[in-house]
XYZ file of C-alpha atoms in Angstrom:
749
model
C 121.689 -76.351 -47.627
C 118.106 -76.994 -46.257
C 116.430 -80.156 -47.434
C 113.036 -79.771 -49.179
C 109.955 -81.589 -47.827
C 108.572 -83.932 -50.453
C 105.440 -86.082 -50.426
C 106.137 -89.692 -50.741
C 103.849 -92.116 -52.519
C 102.892 -93.431 -49.106
C 101.832 -89.929 -47.981
C 99.758 -89.394 -51.128
C 98.105 -92.742 -50.700
C 97.355 -91.946 -47.056
C 95.897 -88.511 -47.877
C 93.768 -89.987 -50.673
C 92.375 -92.544 -48.271
C 91.584 -89.790 -45.738
C 89.887 -87.654 -48.438
C 87.745 -90.486 -49.743
C 86.889 -91.575 -46.242
C 85.844 -88.019 -45.381
C 83.851 -87.759 -48.625
C 82.245 -91.137 -48.032
C 81.547 -90.140 -44.455
C 79.995 -86.850 -45.612
C 77.844 -88.657 -48.184
C 76.873 -91.247 -45.575
C 76.087 -88.478 -43.115
C 73.945 -86.639 -45.682
C 72.198 -89.895 -46.584
C 71.662 -90.629 -42.919
C 70.266 -87.145 -42.299
C 67.941 -87.418 -45.310
C 66.829 -90.854 -44.155
C 66.212 -89.550 -40.653
C 64.280 -86.634 -42.162
C 62.183 -88.994 -44.272
C 61.312 -90.930 -41.101
C 60.165 -87.709 -39.470
C 62.934 -87.368 -36.893
C 63.295 -83.643 -37.726
C 59.594 -82.974 -37.913
C 56.487 -84.720 -39.204
C 56.274 -85.129 -42.974
C 53.024 -85.179 -44.937
C 51.600 -88.576 -45.840
C 50.585 -89.558 -49.342
C 47.018 -88.638 -48.436
C 48.266 -85.209 -47.366
C 49.992 -84.846 -50.726
C 46.751 -85.701 -52.482
C 44.848 -83.249 -50.274
C 47.272 -80.490 -49.313
C 46.106 -78.211 -46.512
C 45.618 -74.645 -47.636
C 43.001 -72.078 -46.756
C 40.848 -72.029 -49.852
C 38.059 -69.493 -50.306
C 34.529 -70.718 -50.914
C 33.106 -69.291 -54.133
C 29.540 -68.015 -54.619
C 28.143 -68.389 -58.143
C 25.146 -66.611 -59.658
C 22.553 -68.295 -61.846
C 24.149 -66.635 -64.891
C 27.472 -68.315 -64.050
C 29.479 -65.395 -62.685
C 31.336 -65.232 -59.387
C 29.368 -63.172 -56.906
C 31.952 -63.239 -54.138
C 33.955 -65.360 -51.731
C 34.106 -66.387 -48.110
C 37.701 -66.496 -46.953
C 40.363 -66.118 -44.325
C 42.841 -65.993 -47.178
C 41.255 -64.970 -50.467
C 42.430 -68.061 -52.318
C 40.635 -69.679 -55.256
C 42.141 -72.592 -57.127
C 42.456 -72.574 -60.903
C 43.367 -75.116 -63.587
C 46.617 -75.062 -65.561
C 44.805 -74.432 -68.842
C 43.181 -71.331 -67.321
C 46.528 -69.674 -66.556
C 48.129 -67.418 -69.145
C 51.434 -68.826 -70.565
C 52.869 -65.402 -69.731
C 52.520 -66.200 -66.023
C 54.192 -69.605 -66.380
C 57.024 -68.127 -68.435
C 57.571 -65.181 -66.069
C 57.715 -67.531 -63.086
C 60.094 -70.046 -64.661
C 62.472 -67.436 -66.072
C 62.664 -65.712 -62.686
C 62.451 -68.471 -60.096
C 63.577 -71.722 -61.712
C 64.877 -71.764 -65.307
C 65.557 -75.545 -65.140
C 62.119 -76.312 -63.678
C 61.128 -78.622 -66.525
C 64.402 -80.580 -66.334
C 65.021 -81.327 -62.648
C 63.261 -83.748 -60.336
C 62.419 -81.397 -57.516
C 66.005 -80.605 -56.511
C 68.240 -78.788 -58.967
C 71.661 -80.052 -57.850
C 73.447 -78.087 -60.539
C 71.732 -74.920 -59.336
C 72.366 -75.738 -55.686
C 76.118 -76.049 -56.181
C 76.422 -73.073 -58.521
C 74.430 -70.419 -56.647
C 77.632 -68.619 -55.708
C 78.835 -68.599 -59.327
C 75.507 -67.270 -60.614
C 75.557 -64.463 -58.065
C 79.066 -63.484 -59.184
C 77.994 -63.040 -62.810
C 74.895 -61.076 -61.819
C 72.331 -63.795 -62.540
C 70.892 -63.906 -59.053
C 68.705 -66.853 -58.171
C 67.513 -68.383 -54.923
C 68.523 -71.818 -53.833
C 65.003 -73.331 -53.846
C 63.254 -74.718 -56.897
C 59.582 -74.007 -57.545
C 58.803 -77.487 -56.234
C 60.705 -76.790 -53.003
C 58.916 -73.466 -52.602
C 55.601 -75.282 -53.113
C 56.564 -77.778 -50.399
C 57.229 -74.872 -48.040
C 53.933 -73.154 -48.921
C 51.829 -76.280 -48.499
C 53.308 -77.930 -45.447
C 55.118 -75.284 -43.388
C 52.396 -73.245 -41.707
C 54.923 -70.974 -39.992
C 56.600 -70.080 -43.303
C 60.358 -69.890 -43.855
C 62.168 -70.076 -40.506
C 64.616 -67.270 -39.734
C 66.746 -69.156 -37.236
C 69.475 -71.228 -38.919
C 68.901 -74.019 -36.400
C 65.250 -74.229 -37.445
C 65.876 -73.519 -41.105
C 68.245 -76.451 -41.685
C 65.783 -79.213 -40.654
C 62.998 -77.299 -42.408
C 65.083 -77.241 -45.587
C 65.673 -80.967 -45.294
C 61.935 -81.592 -45.007
C 61.382 -79.401 -48.063
C 63.796 -81.564 -50.070
C 62.010 -84.779 -49.135
C 58.553 -83.306 -49.803
C 59.750 -81.826 -53.112
C 60.901 -85.270 -54.253
C 57.542 -86.760 -53.216
C 55.693 -84.040 -55.095
C 57.705 -84.667 -58.259
C 56.963 -88.402 -58.042
C 53.219 -87.911 -57.632
C 52.433 -84.904 -59.843
C 53.206 -83.646 -63.318
C 55.131 -80.418 -63.870
C 51.894 -78.706 -64.913
C 50.170 -79.793 -61.699
C 53.107 -78.627 -59.558
C 53.340 -75.165 -61.078
C 49.541 -74.835 -60.894
C 49.537 -75.766 -57.190
C 52.332 -73.255 -56.622
C 50.440 -70.435 -58.335
C 47.318 -71.357 -56.372
C 49.082 -71.093 -53.001
C 51.390 -68.064 -53.129
C 50.568 -64.755 -51.457
C 50.350 -61.775 -53.817
C 49.531 -59.238 -51.117
C 46.397 -57.139 -50.624
C 44.550 -60.209 -49.341
C 45.024 -62.051 -52.648
C 46.215 -65.627 -52.448
C 46.744 -67.440 -55.732
C 47.007 -66.148 -59.288
C 43.243 -66.096 -59.840
C 42.605 -63.697 -56.953
C 45.687 -61.624 -57.854
C 44.580 -61.133 -61.468
C 41.197 -59.909 -60.277
C 42.589 -57.697 -57.506
C 45.322 -55.892 -59.431
C 44.057 -55.900 -63.034
C 40.341 -56.806 -62.760
C 40.801 -59.620 -65.246
C 41.136 -63.394 -65.317
C 44.372 -65.321 -64.978
C 43.963 -66.548 -68.555
C 44.046 -63.010 -69.965
C 47.124 -61.673 -68.188
C 49.562 -59.996 -70.573
C 53.344 -60.361 -70.291
C 53.767 -57.037 -68.383
C 50.870 -57.890 -66.061
C 52.249 -61.383 -65.436
C 55.707 -59.949 -64.737
C 54.214 -57.470 -62.259
C 52.451 -60.224 -60.326
C 55.439 -62.592 -60.329
C 57.569 -59.679 -59.133
C 55.440 -59.399 -55.987
C 56.554 -62.877 -54.910
C 60.032 -61.606 -54.026
C 58.434 -59.435 -51.331
C 54.705 -58.732 -51.003
C 55.347 -55.361 -49.363
C 58.680 -54.421 -50.911
C 57.439 -54.984 -54.472
C 53.760 -54.197 -53.950
C 52.378 -52.305 -56.979
C 50.093 -50.305 -54.680
C 52.522 -49.530 -51.850
C 55.797 -49.275 -53.777
C 54.888 -48.713 -57.429
C 58.349 -47.514 -58.539
C 60.095 -50.542 -57.044
C 57.406 -52.823 -58.480
C 57.917 -51.263 -61.916
C 61.660 -51.874 -61.771
C 61.115 -55.469 -60.674
C 58.611 -55.981 -63.484
C 61.066 -54.741 -66.101
C 63.791 -56.998 -64.705
C 61.490 -60.012 -65.059
C 60.585 -58.958 -68.596
C 64.299 -58.896 -69.438
C 64.667 -62.405 -68.031
C 61.710 -63.523 -70.164
C 63.468 -62.038 -73.168
C 66.754 -63.780 -72.273
C 64.945 -67.110 -72.077
C 63.249 -66.359 -75.430
C 59.726 -66.266 -73.966
C 59.197 -62.818 -75.476
C 60.942 -61.038 -78.333
C 63.247 -58.030 -78.065
C 60.531 -55.874 -79.636
C 57.960 -57.053 -77.088
C 60.387 -56.326 -74.271
C 61.218 -52.833 -75.497
C 57.535 -52.010 -75.957
C 56.435 -53.452 -72.599
C 59.107 -51.824 -70.451
C 58.026 -48.357 -71.601
C 54.550 -48.851 -70.174
C 53.463 -48.037 -66.656
C 51.966 -50.629 -64.313
C 48.464 -49.780 -65.589
C 46.739 -51.249 -62.547
C 42.995 -51.644 -62.309
C 43.122 -52.155 -58.567
C 40.041 -53.780 -57.115
C 40.719 -54.903 -53.545
C 38.719 -57.851 -52.303
C 36.700 -56.921 -49.266
C 33.642 -58.442 -47.585
C 32.175 -54.918 -47.462
C 32.478 -54.373 -51.217
C 31.215 -55.846 -54.450
C 27.759 -57.004 -55.460
C 25.158 -58.302 -53.031
C 27.081 -57.711 -49.793
C 23.992 -58.121 -47.612
C 22.919 -61.211 -49.497
C 26.336 -62.812 -49.067
C 26.204 -62.237 -45.306
C 22.712 -63.760 -44.968
C 23.661 -66.633 -47.273
C 26.683 -67.506 -45.140
C 24.572 -67.750 -41.990
C 21.979 -69.817 -43.840
C 24.591 -72.263 -45.133
C 26.193 -72.677 -41.718
C 22.806 -73.396 -40.123
C 21.831 -75.806 -42.919
C 25.057 -77.820 -42.757
C 24.803 -78.054 -38.969
C 21.091 -78.925 -38.960
C 21.505 -81.696 -41.543
C 24.798 -82.913 -40.015
C 26.648 -82.486 -43.302
C 30.324 -82.945 -42.408
C 33.657 -83.848 -43.954
C 34.839 -87.465 -44.187
C 36.652 -87.190 -40.858
C 33.495 -85.948 -39.161
C 34.645 -82.361 -38.757
C 32.454 -79.443 -39.771
C 32.930 -77.604 -43.040
C 34.515 -74.164 -42.785
C 33.230 -71.763 -45.434
C 36.322 -69.591 -45.017
C 38.832 -72.409 -45.548
C 37.333 -75.430 -47.298
C 36.794 -74.101 -50.824
C 33.099 -74.940 -51.171
C 31.234 -74.075 -54.358
C 27.953 -72.337 -53.629
C 25.334 -71.962 -56.349
C 22.653 -69.291 -55.987
C 19.681 -67.969 -57.942
C 20.898 -64.356 -57.986
C 21.256 -62.861 -61.462
C 24.374 -60.685 -61.554
C 22.867 -58.166 -63.979
C 19.592 -57.794 -62.087
C 21.532 -57.462 -58.848
C 23.635 -54.667 -60.341
C 20.511 -52.922 -61.700
C 18.797 -53.138 -58.298
C 21.799 -51.635 -56.526
C 22.101 -48.899 -59.162
C 18.388 -48.055 -58.866
C 18.681 -47.780 -55.092
C 21.788 -45.612 -55.275
C 20.280 -43.285 -57.891
C 17.045 -42.603 -56.040
C 18.087 -42.799 -52.398
C 20.659 -40.082 -53.036
C 17.803 -37.870 -54.257
C 15.401 -38.929 -51.495
C 17.966 -38.261 -48.759
C 18.396 -34.742 -50.145
C 14.603 -34.292 -49.901
C 14.680 -35.563 -46.320
C 17.550 -33.265 -45.308
C 15.831 -30.219 -46.850
C 12.559 -31.238 -45.202
C 14.173 -31.188 -41.738
C 16.524 -28.245 -42.275
C 16.298 -25.814 -39.364
C 14.173 -28.233 -37.318
C 15.081 -30.626 -34.527
C 13.889 -34.144 -35.359
C 14.894 -35.319 -31.874
C 12.681 -32.940 -29.924
C 10.602 -35.296 -27.825
C 12.706 -38.221 -29.052
C 15.806 -37.644 -26.917
C 15.606 -41.245 -25.720
C 16.664 -42.378 -29.212
C 20.021 -40.680 -28.743
C 20.525 -42.314 -25.343
C 19.561 -45.701 -26.781
C 21.956 -45.223 -29.687
C 24.767 -44.329 -27.298
C 24.174 -47.351 -25.053
C 24.006 -49.747 -28.003
C 27.349 -48.596 -29.399
C 30.664 -50.456 -29.161
C 32.230 -47.266 -27.796
C 29.845 -47.248 -24.833
C 30.568 -50.908 -24.063
C 34.332 -50.304 -24.191
C 34.142 -47.260 -21.894
C 31.868 -49.114 -19.497
C 34.363 -51.974 -19.356
C 37.108 -49.470 -18.501
C 35.096 -48.558 -15.409
C 33.982 -45.047 -16.414
C 30.880 -43.611 -14.788
C 27.799 -42.577 -16.773
C 28.789 -38.906 -16.456
C 32.314 -39.629 -17.680
C 30.964 -41.654 -20.608
C 28.549 -38.853 -21.507
C 31.420 -36.355 -21.463
C 33.479 -38.667 -23.666
C 30.639 -38.896 -26.201
C 30.533 -35.113 -26.428
C 34.243 -34.720 -27.223
C 34.971 -34.234 -30.978
C 37.129 -36.960 -32.553
C 38.293 -37.771 -36.063
C 36.085 -40.278 -37.825
C 34.907 -41.473 -41.211
C 31.182 -41.215 -41.901
C 28.895 -42.450 -44.655
C 27.429 -40.141 -47.275
C 25.894 -40.674 -50.691
C 28.843 -38.721 -52.123
C 31.239 -41.266 -50.628
C 32.828 -41.703 -47.219
C 33.820 -38.431 -45.549
C 36.731 -37.887 -43.146
C 35.586 -35.392 -40.540
C 35.807 -34.335 -36.903
C 32.608 -34.925 -34.969
C 31.556 -35.857 -31.469
C 30.272 -39.439 -31.129
C 26.905 -38.110 -29.917
C 26.556 -35.999 -33.068
C 27.465 -39.006 -35.200
C 24.583 -40.922 -33.570
C 22.191 -38.113 -34.528
C 23.667 -38.024 -38.032
C 23.116 -41.723 -38.621
C 19.624 -41.667 -37.117
C 18.696 -39.205 -39.878
C 19.944 -41.458 -42.691
C 17.131 -43.113 -44.647
C 17.494 -46.879 -45.072
C 16.192 -48.966 -47.945
C 15.925 -52.591 -49.006
C 14.664 -54.442 -52.056
C 14.170 -57.997 -53.328
C 13.118 -59.282 -56.745
C 12.157 -62.855 -57.618
C 10.789 -65.079 -60.350
C 7.180 -65.828 -59.283
C 7.034 -69.084 -61.239
C 9.886 -70.968 -59.556
C 10.545 -68.869 -56.439
C 14.123 -68.024 -57.407
C 15.413 -64.748 -55.963
C 17.104 -62.636 -58.655
C 18.166 -59.536 -56.713
C 18.687 -58.813 -53.030
C 19.623 -55.377 -51.677
C 19.537 -55.581 -47.894
C 20.539 -52.018 -47.112
C 22.210 -48.879 -48.396
C 25.847 -49.561 -47.427
C 27.122 -52.770 -45.858
C 30.299 -51.173 -44.506
C 28.355 -48.799 -42.257
C 24.967 -50.508 -41.826
C 25.341 -54.277 -41.408
C 21.728 -55.131 -40.578
C 19.904 -56.852 -43.441
C 16.431 -55.400 -44.091
C 15.311 -57.963 -46.688
C 14.983 -61.054 -44.519
C 16.369 -60.299 -41.066
C 14.424 -57.098 -40.430
C 10.644 -56.666 -40.258
C 8.581 -53.457 -40.411
C 4.881 -52.612 -40.448
C 3.603 -53.254 -43.964
C 0.839 -50.634 -44.159
C -1.493 -50.737 -47.113
C 0.518 -53.421 -48.912
C -1.539 -55.773 -46.684
C -4.862 -54.664 -48.208
C -4.759 -57.086 -51.172
C -4.900 -60.009 -48.715
C -8.243 -58.796 -47.359
C -9.602 -58.166 -50.861
C -8.397 -61.609 -51.979
C -10.478 -63.245 -49.246
C -13.423 -61.115 -50.366
C -13.006 -62.194 -54.008
C -12.668 -65.792 -52.842
C -15.987 -65.378 -51.027
C -17.810 -64.342 -54.166
C -17.415 -60.561 -54.276
C -16.737 -59.111 -57.695
C -14.048 -56.482 -58.320
C -16.945 -54.469 -59.769
C -18.972 -54.643 -56.552
C -19.689 -51.113 -55.331
C -19.568 -49.860 -51.771
C -20.263 -46.372 -50.441
C -16.995 -44.832 -49.275
C -18.035 -43.595 -45.820
C -16.547 -44.202 -42.380
C -17.096 -47.803 -41.347
C -16.717 -49.513 -37.988
C -15.840 -53.209 -37.811
C -17.642 -54.949 -34.959
C -17.866 -58.458 -33.577
C -14.117 -59.022 -33.319
C -13.143 -57.537 -29.992
C -13.217 -53.774 -29.565
C -15.024 -51.916 -32.383
C -12.496 -50.601 -34.888
C -12.897 -47.594 -37.189
C -9.964 -46.654 -39.428
C -9.156 -43.085 -40.373
C -9.911 -42.106 -43.951
C -6.837 -40.546 -45.550
C -7.530 -39.086 -48.990
C -11.064 -40.435 -49.139
C -12.859 -40.308 -52.490
C -16.588 -39.594 -51.950
C -19.368 -41.698 -53.414
C -19.748 -45.346 -54.363
C -16.560 -47.062 -55.503
C -15.961 -50.470 -57.003
C -13.720 -52.753 -54.991
C -11.111 -52.435 -57.725
C -11.053 -48.658 -57.514
C -11.115 -48.761 -53.721
C -8.001 -50.923 -53.679
C -6.377 -48.876 -56.461
C -6.749 -45.716 -54.399
C -6.084 -47.459 -51.060
C -9.381 -46.461 -49.470
C -9.440 -47.393 -45.785
C -13.222 -47.263 -45.230
C -14.053 -49.778 -47.961
C -11.173 -52.028 -46.860
C -12.734 -52.047 -43.391
C -16.094 -52.908 -44.955
C -14.552 -55.921 -46.724
C -12.909 -56.993 -43.469
C -16.318 -56.933 -41.779
C -17.720 -59.261 -44.449
C -14.918 -61.863 -44.320
C -13.557 -61.616 -40.775
C -9.963 -61.206 -39.546
C -9.391 -64.919 -38.922
C -9.866 -65.763 -42.613
C -7.545 -62.911 -43.610
C -4.845 -63.875 -41.087
C -5.071 -67.493 -42.232
C -4.546 -66.490 -45.868
C -1.626 -64.212 -44.966
C 0.124 -67.071 -43.166
C -0.659 -69.462 -46.042
C 1.007 -67.008 -48.419
C 4.290 -67.307 -46.572
C 4.323 -64.518 -43.974
C 6.367 -66.001 -41.112
C 6.054 -63.131 -38.628
C 3.172 -62.860 -36.163
C -0.195 -61.919 -37.724
C -2.843 -61.658 -34.985
C -6.458 -62.022 -36.211
C -7.482 -58.420 -35.500
C -9.432 -56.226 -37.935
C -6.512 -53.754 -38.150
C -4.392 -56.267 -40.092
C -6.450 -55.162 -43.106
C -4.429 -51.929 -43.072
C -1.124 -53.635 -42.325
C -0.749 -53.213 -38.571
C 1.431 -56.356 -38.458
C 5.127 -56.476 -39.315
C 6.714 -58.530 -42.093
C 9.955 -58.744 -44.036
C 10.516 -57.703 -47.636
C 11.452 -61.343 -48.279
C 8.105 -62.688 -47.042
C 6.012 -59.960 -48.676
C 7.648 -60.456 -52.065
C 7.024 -64.181 -51.831
C 3.378 -63.573 -50.896
C 2.720 -61.252 -53.858
C 4.303 -63.830 -56.164
C 1.387 -66.142 -55.378
C -0.996 -63.669 -57.076
C 1.057 -63.973 -60.270
C 1.672 -67.729 -60.027
C -1.994 -68.842 -60.283
C -2.444 -68.755 -56.509
C 0.519 -71.052 -55.858
C 2.875 -69.765 -53.185
C 6.400 -70.882 -53.995
C 8.923 -70.384 -51.225
C 11.501 -67.788 -52.251
C 14.828 -69.591 -52.569
C 18.300 -68.227 -53.177
C 20.551 -71.224 -52.474
C 20.249 -74.134 -54.898
C 23.339 -76.300 -54.393
C 26.534 -76.670 -52.378
C 29.517 -78.688 -53.599
C 32.824 -79.452 -51.941
C 36.065 -78.332 -53.593
C 36.141 -81.512 -55.674
C 32.647 -80.998 -57.077
C 30.827 -83.528 -54.885
C 27.272 -82.368 -54.131
C 26.749 -81.802 -50.414
C 23.302 -80.216 -50.509
C 20.528 -79.365 -52.960
C 17.442 -77.307 -52.234
C 13.994 -77.302 -53.771
C 11.323 -74.730 -52.846
C 8.220 -75.558 -50.851
C 5.001 -75.132 -52.809
C 1.518 -74.362 -51.391
C -1.774 -73.741 -53.220
C -2.554 -70.622 -51.220
C -5.322 -69.129 -53.374
C -7.949 -70.209 -55.829
C -6.548 -69.752 -59.361
C -9.514 -67.579 -60.359
C -9.055 -65.367 -57.293
C -5.335 -64.992 -57.962
C -5.941 -63.820 -61.525
C -8.599 -61.346 -60.396
C -6.080 -59.974 -57.885
C -3.566 -59.310 -60.672
C -6.364 -57.356 -62.409
C -7.062 -55.463 -59.184
C -3.358 -54.680 -58.681
C -3.044 -53.442 -62.258
C -5.719 -50.927 -61.299
C -3.306 -49.441 -58.724
C -0.949 -48.528 -61.566
C -3.614 -47.608 -64.116
C -5.720 -45.302 -61.935
C -4.493 -45.349 -58.355
C -1.621 -44.679 -55.997
C 0.908 -46.276 -58.333
C -0.017 -44.188 -61.363
C 3.336 -42.394 -61.438
C 4.798 -45.617 -62.848
C 2.901 -44.593 -65.975
C 3.180 -40.831 -66.207
C 6.618 -40.301 -64.653
C 8.503 -43.466 -65.548
C 6.769 -44.474 -68.762
C 5.992 -48.072 -67.739
C 2.833 -48.605 -69.801
C 3.110 -52.383 -70.086
C 1.022 -54.866 -68.045
C 2.205 -54.189 -64.524
C 0.568 -54.107 -61.118
C 1.490 -53.177 -57.597
C 0.529 -51.727 -54.250
C 1.890 -48.797 -52.312
C 2.059 -48.835 -48.527
C 2.594 -46.159 -45.913
C 2.422 -46.701 -42.171
C 1.337 -44.292 -39.428
C 3.273 -41.007 -39.373
C 4.976 -41.977 -42.664
C 7.448 -44.156 -40.762
C 7.580 -46.834 -43.456
C 7.171 -46.545 -47.207
C 6.524 -49.671 -49.301
C 5.928 -50.646 -52.873
C 5.155 -54.164 -54.042
C 5.401 -54.482 -57.812
C 4.224 -57.401 -59.939
C 4.869 -58.293 -63.565
C 4.224 -61.650 -65.243
C 7.904 -62.615 -65.004
C 9.232 -60.680 -62.035
C 7.905 -59.584 -58.632
C 9.706 -57.105 -56.389
C 9.298 -55.540 -52.973
C 10.815 -52.250 -51.806
C 10.884 -50.718 -48.303
C 12.218 -47.336 -47.148
C 12.413 -45.797 -43.678
C 14.758 -44.619 -40.946
C 16.326 -46.879 -38.345
C 13.821 -45.649 -35.751
C 10.145 -45.265 -36.637
C 10.019 -42.007 -34.653
C 12.212 -40.335 -37.306
C 10.263 -39.828 -40.547
C 8.896 -37.363 -43.089
C 6.302 -35.043 -41.546
C 4.410 -34.823 -44.859
C 2.571 -37.742 -46.465
C 3.215 -36.286 -49.913
C 6.913 -36.918 -49.271
C 6.685 -39.884 -46.910
C 4.191 -42.117 -48.739
C 5.382 -45.304 -50.429
C 4.638 -43.811 -53.842
C 7.476 -41.343 -53.221
C 9.882 -43.303 -51.008
C 9.750 -46.819 -52.510
C 7.946 -46.911 -55.886
C 10.645 -44.959 -57.796
C 13.299 -47.569 -56.972
C 11.089 -50.315 -58.390
C 10.478 -48.186 -61.484
C 14.163 -47.474 -62.106
C 15.002 -51.140 -61.571
C 12.365 -52.354 -64.038
C 13.410 -49.825 -66.671
C 16.967 -51.170 -66.515
C 15.732 -54.763 -66.640
C 13.469 -54.128 -69.620
C 16.289 -52.347 -71.448
C 18.488 -55.460 -71.206
C 17.012 -57.864 -73.735
C 19.428 -60.622 -72.683
C 17.482 -61.031 -69.436
C 14.355 -62.159 -71.281
C 11.966 -60.037 -69.180
C 9.484 -58.867 -71.803
C 7.189 -55.860 -71.787
C 4.548 -57.265 -74.111
C 3.585 -60.164 -71.817
C 0.379 -60.000 -69.765
C -0.648 -61.989 -66.710
C -1.777 -65.471 -67.690
C -5.485 -66.227 -67.272
C -6.628 -69.551 -65.737
C -6.194 -72.489 -68.118
C -9.901 -73.405 -67.864
C -11.109 -69.865 -68.455
C -12.335 -67.135 -66.145
C -15.795 -67.341 -64.579
C -15.643 -63.866 -62.988
C -16.581 -60.901 -65.162
C -13.974 -58.148 -65.084
C -15.667 -55.722 -67.471
C -17.825 -53.719 -65.095
C -19.886 -52.348 -68.014
C -21.353 -55.848 -68.370
C -22.327 -55.915 -64.700
C -25.618 -54.746 -63.232
C -24.843 -54.617 -59.525
C -28.262 -54.822 -57.861
C -26.846 -54.258 -54.380
C -25.496 -50.811 -55.113
C -27.084 -47.673 -56.497
C -24.076 -47.207 -58.760
C -22.957 -49.435 -61.621
C -19.703 -49.528 -63.495
C -16.517 -47.859 -62.436
C -16.237 -44.194 -61.749
C -13.429 -42.457 -63.573
C -9.770 -42.700 -62.692
C -7.889 -40.160 -60.661
C -5.584 -37.738 -62.405
C -1.828 -38.044 -61.891
C -1.778 -34.793 -59.941
C -4.595 -35.749 -57.553
C -3.514 -36.544 -54.013
C -3.980 -40.301 -53.987
C -3.446 -41.100 -50.344
C -1.823 -44.283 -49.171
């Protein structure tokens, strides 16, 4: 009979000692590894200062004067948010899905760690990392979760140490807020604030339980569970999270049953630098801020430069979000119509006959040409390439169009697209309220408000008349409207007389109807140097040579400068620099920069008021009369149309007591234009956009721009008589004003 093996007490004692030694050794080893990790032997750990200031790419936010977000500058579209501004539905969805014991553990859920296998067996799948550990990974592991097990183990150890540090230094509310501010929700949305706006066009505070569950579901895989790329999978994931919220008693059974029957109901609004309000303004603003910070040596505490795309600055501007929207709407409404006029005007004709060089220039300025040249292709080969049809997306006022077109034909197409820009500002304080730098930022990046300059045409005439008024001429002074040659200032200069009205005209009527001969006469009396000096004093930064032709706008200027100059007429002769940036703060609210406008007494107060009276005449009886008869703007309002040679540029400068605006329209190249002045004049190409904008502004009572307000007279009274019936002008055979022109009369420039 075989003898059984039995364990003696000595064997049991020996095995127990081995077990406890192994366990003690394992614990000691783990402790040693954790200690080594804490000392940075497996990779550098963040310091306490790093914990207080975690590194994450945070978008800089642009704010309007009416306290709305205008846009962001970002590498990752990430905007931080406070705990109290996050819907409880988001918190509950996250906890029930990612870490049900979040409020009970201290960064590491040991119970969860050792029971992951058991949970998976019963179908309650959960990851091994707590929310705090995931936050540690998001904040301090730039490469993300390592795939290699040899890299993942030390990374996991660092996560544990950092998680413990986070729990010691922050409250649970702060930890979950930091987590929701750092996670990637896909579609260039980092953080719950950006995600709420991108997917549901709402704020994080207003997210419903189904919406919150949808967003939390993305965290398991930004592509796999993307509501836009994989809506069915995202819907299933959302419903699973809703069931978990029900199981944890965050929502009721009735709420769950009701919510799971609904679709995703997205209101998808992707964040893109080419989209949203004030795209041109945001681009110019960014350059301005970068130059300002560099010029004034405004840096971070460590001496490094601020990065608008990463440092979470808060940028405060003067733009009014409603006025900006109205300006963009006005442009879109009318330019669509004007482009149709332009296309019909040129139908069956070749606009490039005699202008073939424009096509060659366009080709050589293109990125395609540069790339082909770099590849070593000859000019003939490049030309052949440009004539081969390819698939492309082109701009149209009906929306982008996918088409097949040769690159050379696309150059011609874009050369025939009319461009437009507009700016509106408060004349009293210089604050810019609306800025539309072009017709479509995605396709036409160049800003035409401040960066671009064009000939200003007859919008320059008020500067010459202002010098005349300042030299004692009355708006009722009459001059015979006959060809006039200016002499004594270089070569004799005689302007052409478009749409001349015969007879003696008052200066007011001459300006109202943009009469070139009488403008030349005024220039002769005051001299070009005085006019050029005033133009520069009123804020025109481009070159203004003291030649007689500047009376008719032969110089170039920007919409930005011209709008600022006209504001001086309204603001009692005081030119106030147009400003659009008021303050910059760092992410903690510390003020880095504040800006105040420059102020110059450019004009005599009496002269400025008379000029508002003269400019009202443009609308009452001159080239701007369609503001009255077509658009119904019968309130106190003034302005000046402008059209350059060959109708290449159309302008309208509009003034009201509370708002001044400038509008420009033209093609990219001055050689492409309307052939008819009736179509190409500023009254047709620019004035309507101002009119549509003002109608929208007046209709919104919340803006406080009132119709029943007139231009304010000088505080000490007016010494110049404006009622021409009280004047007996001894230097002219005519007295008083001749009648106004009818709306249907051709009113010239």
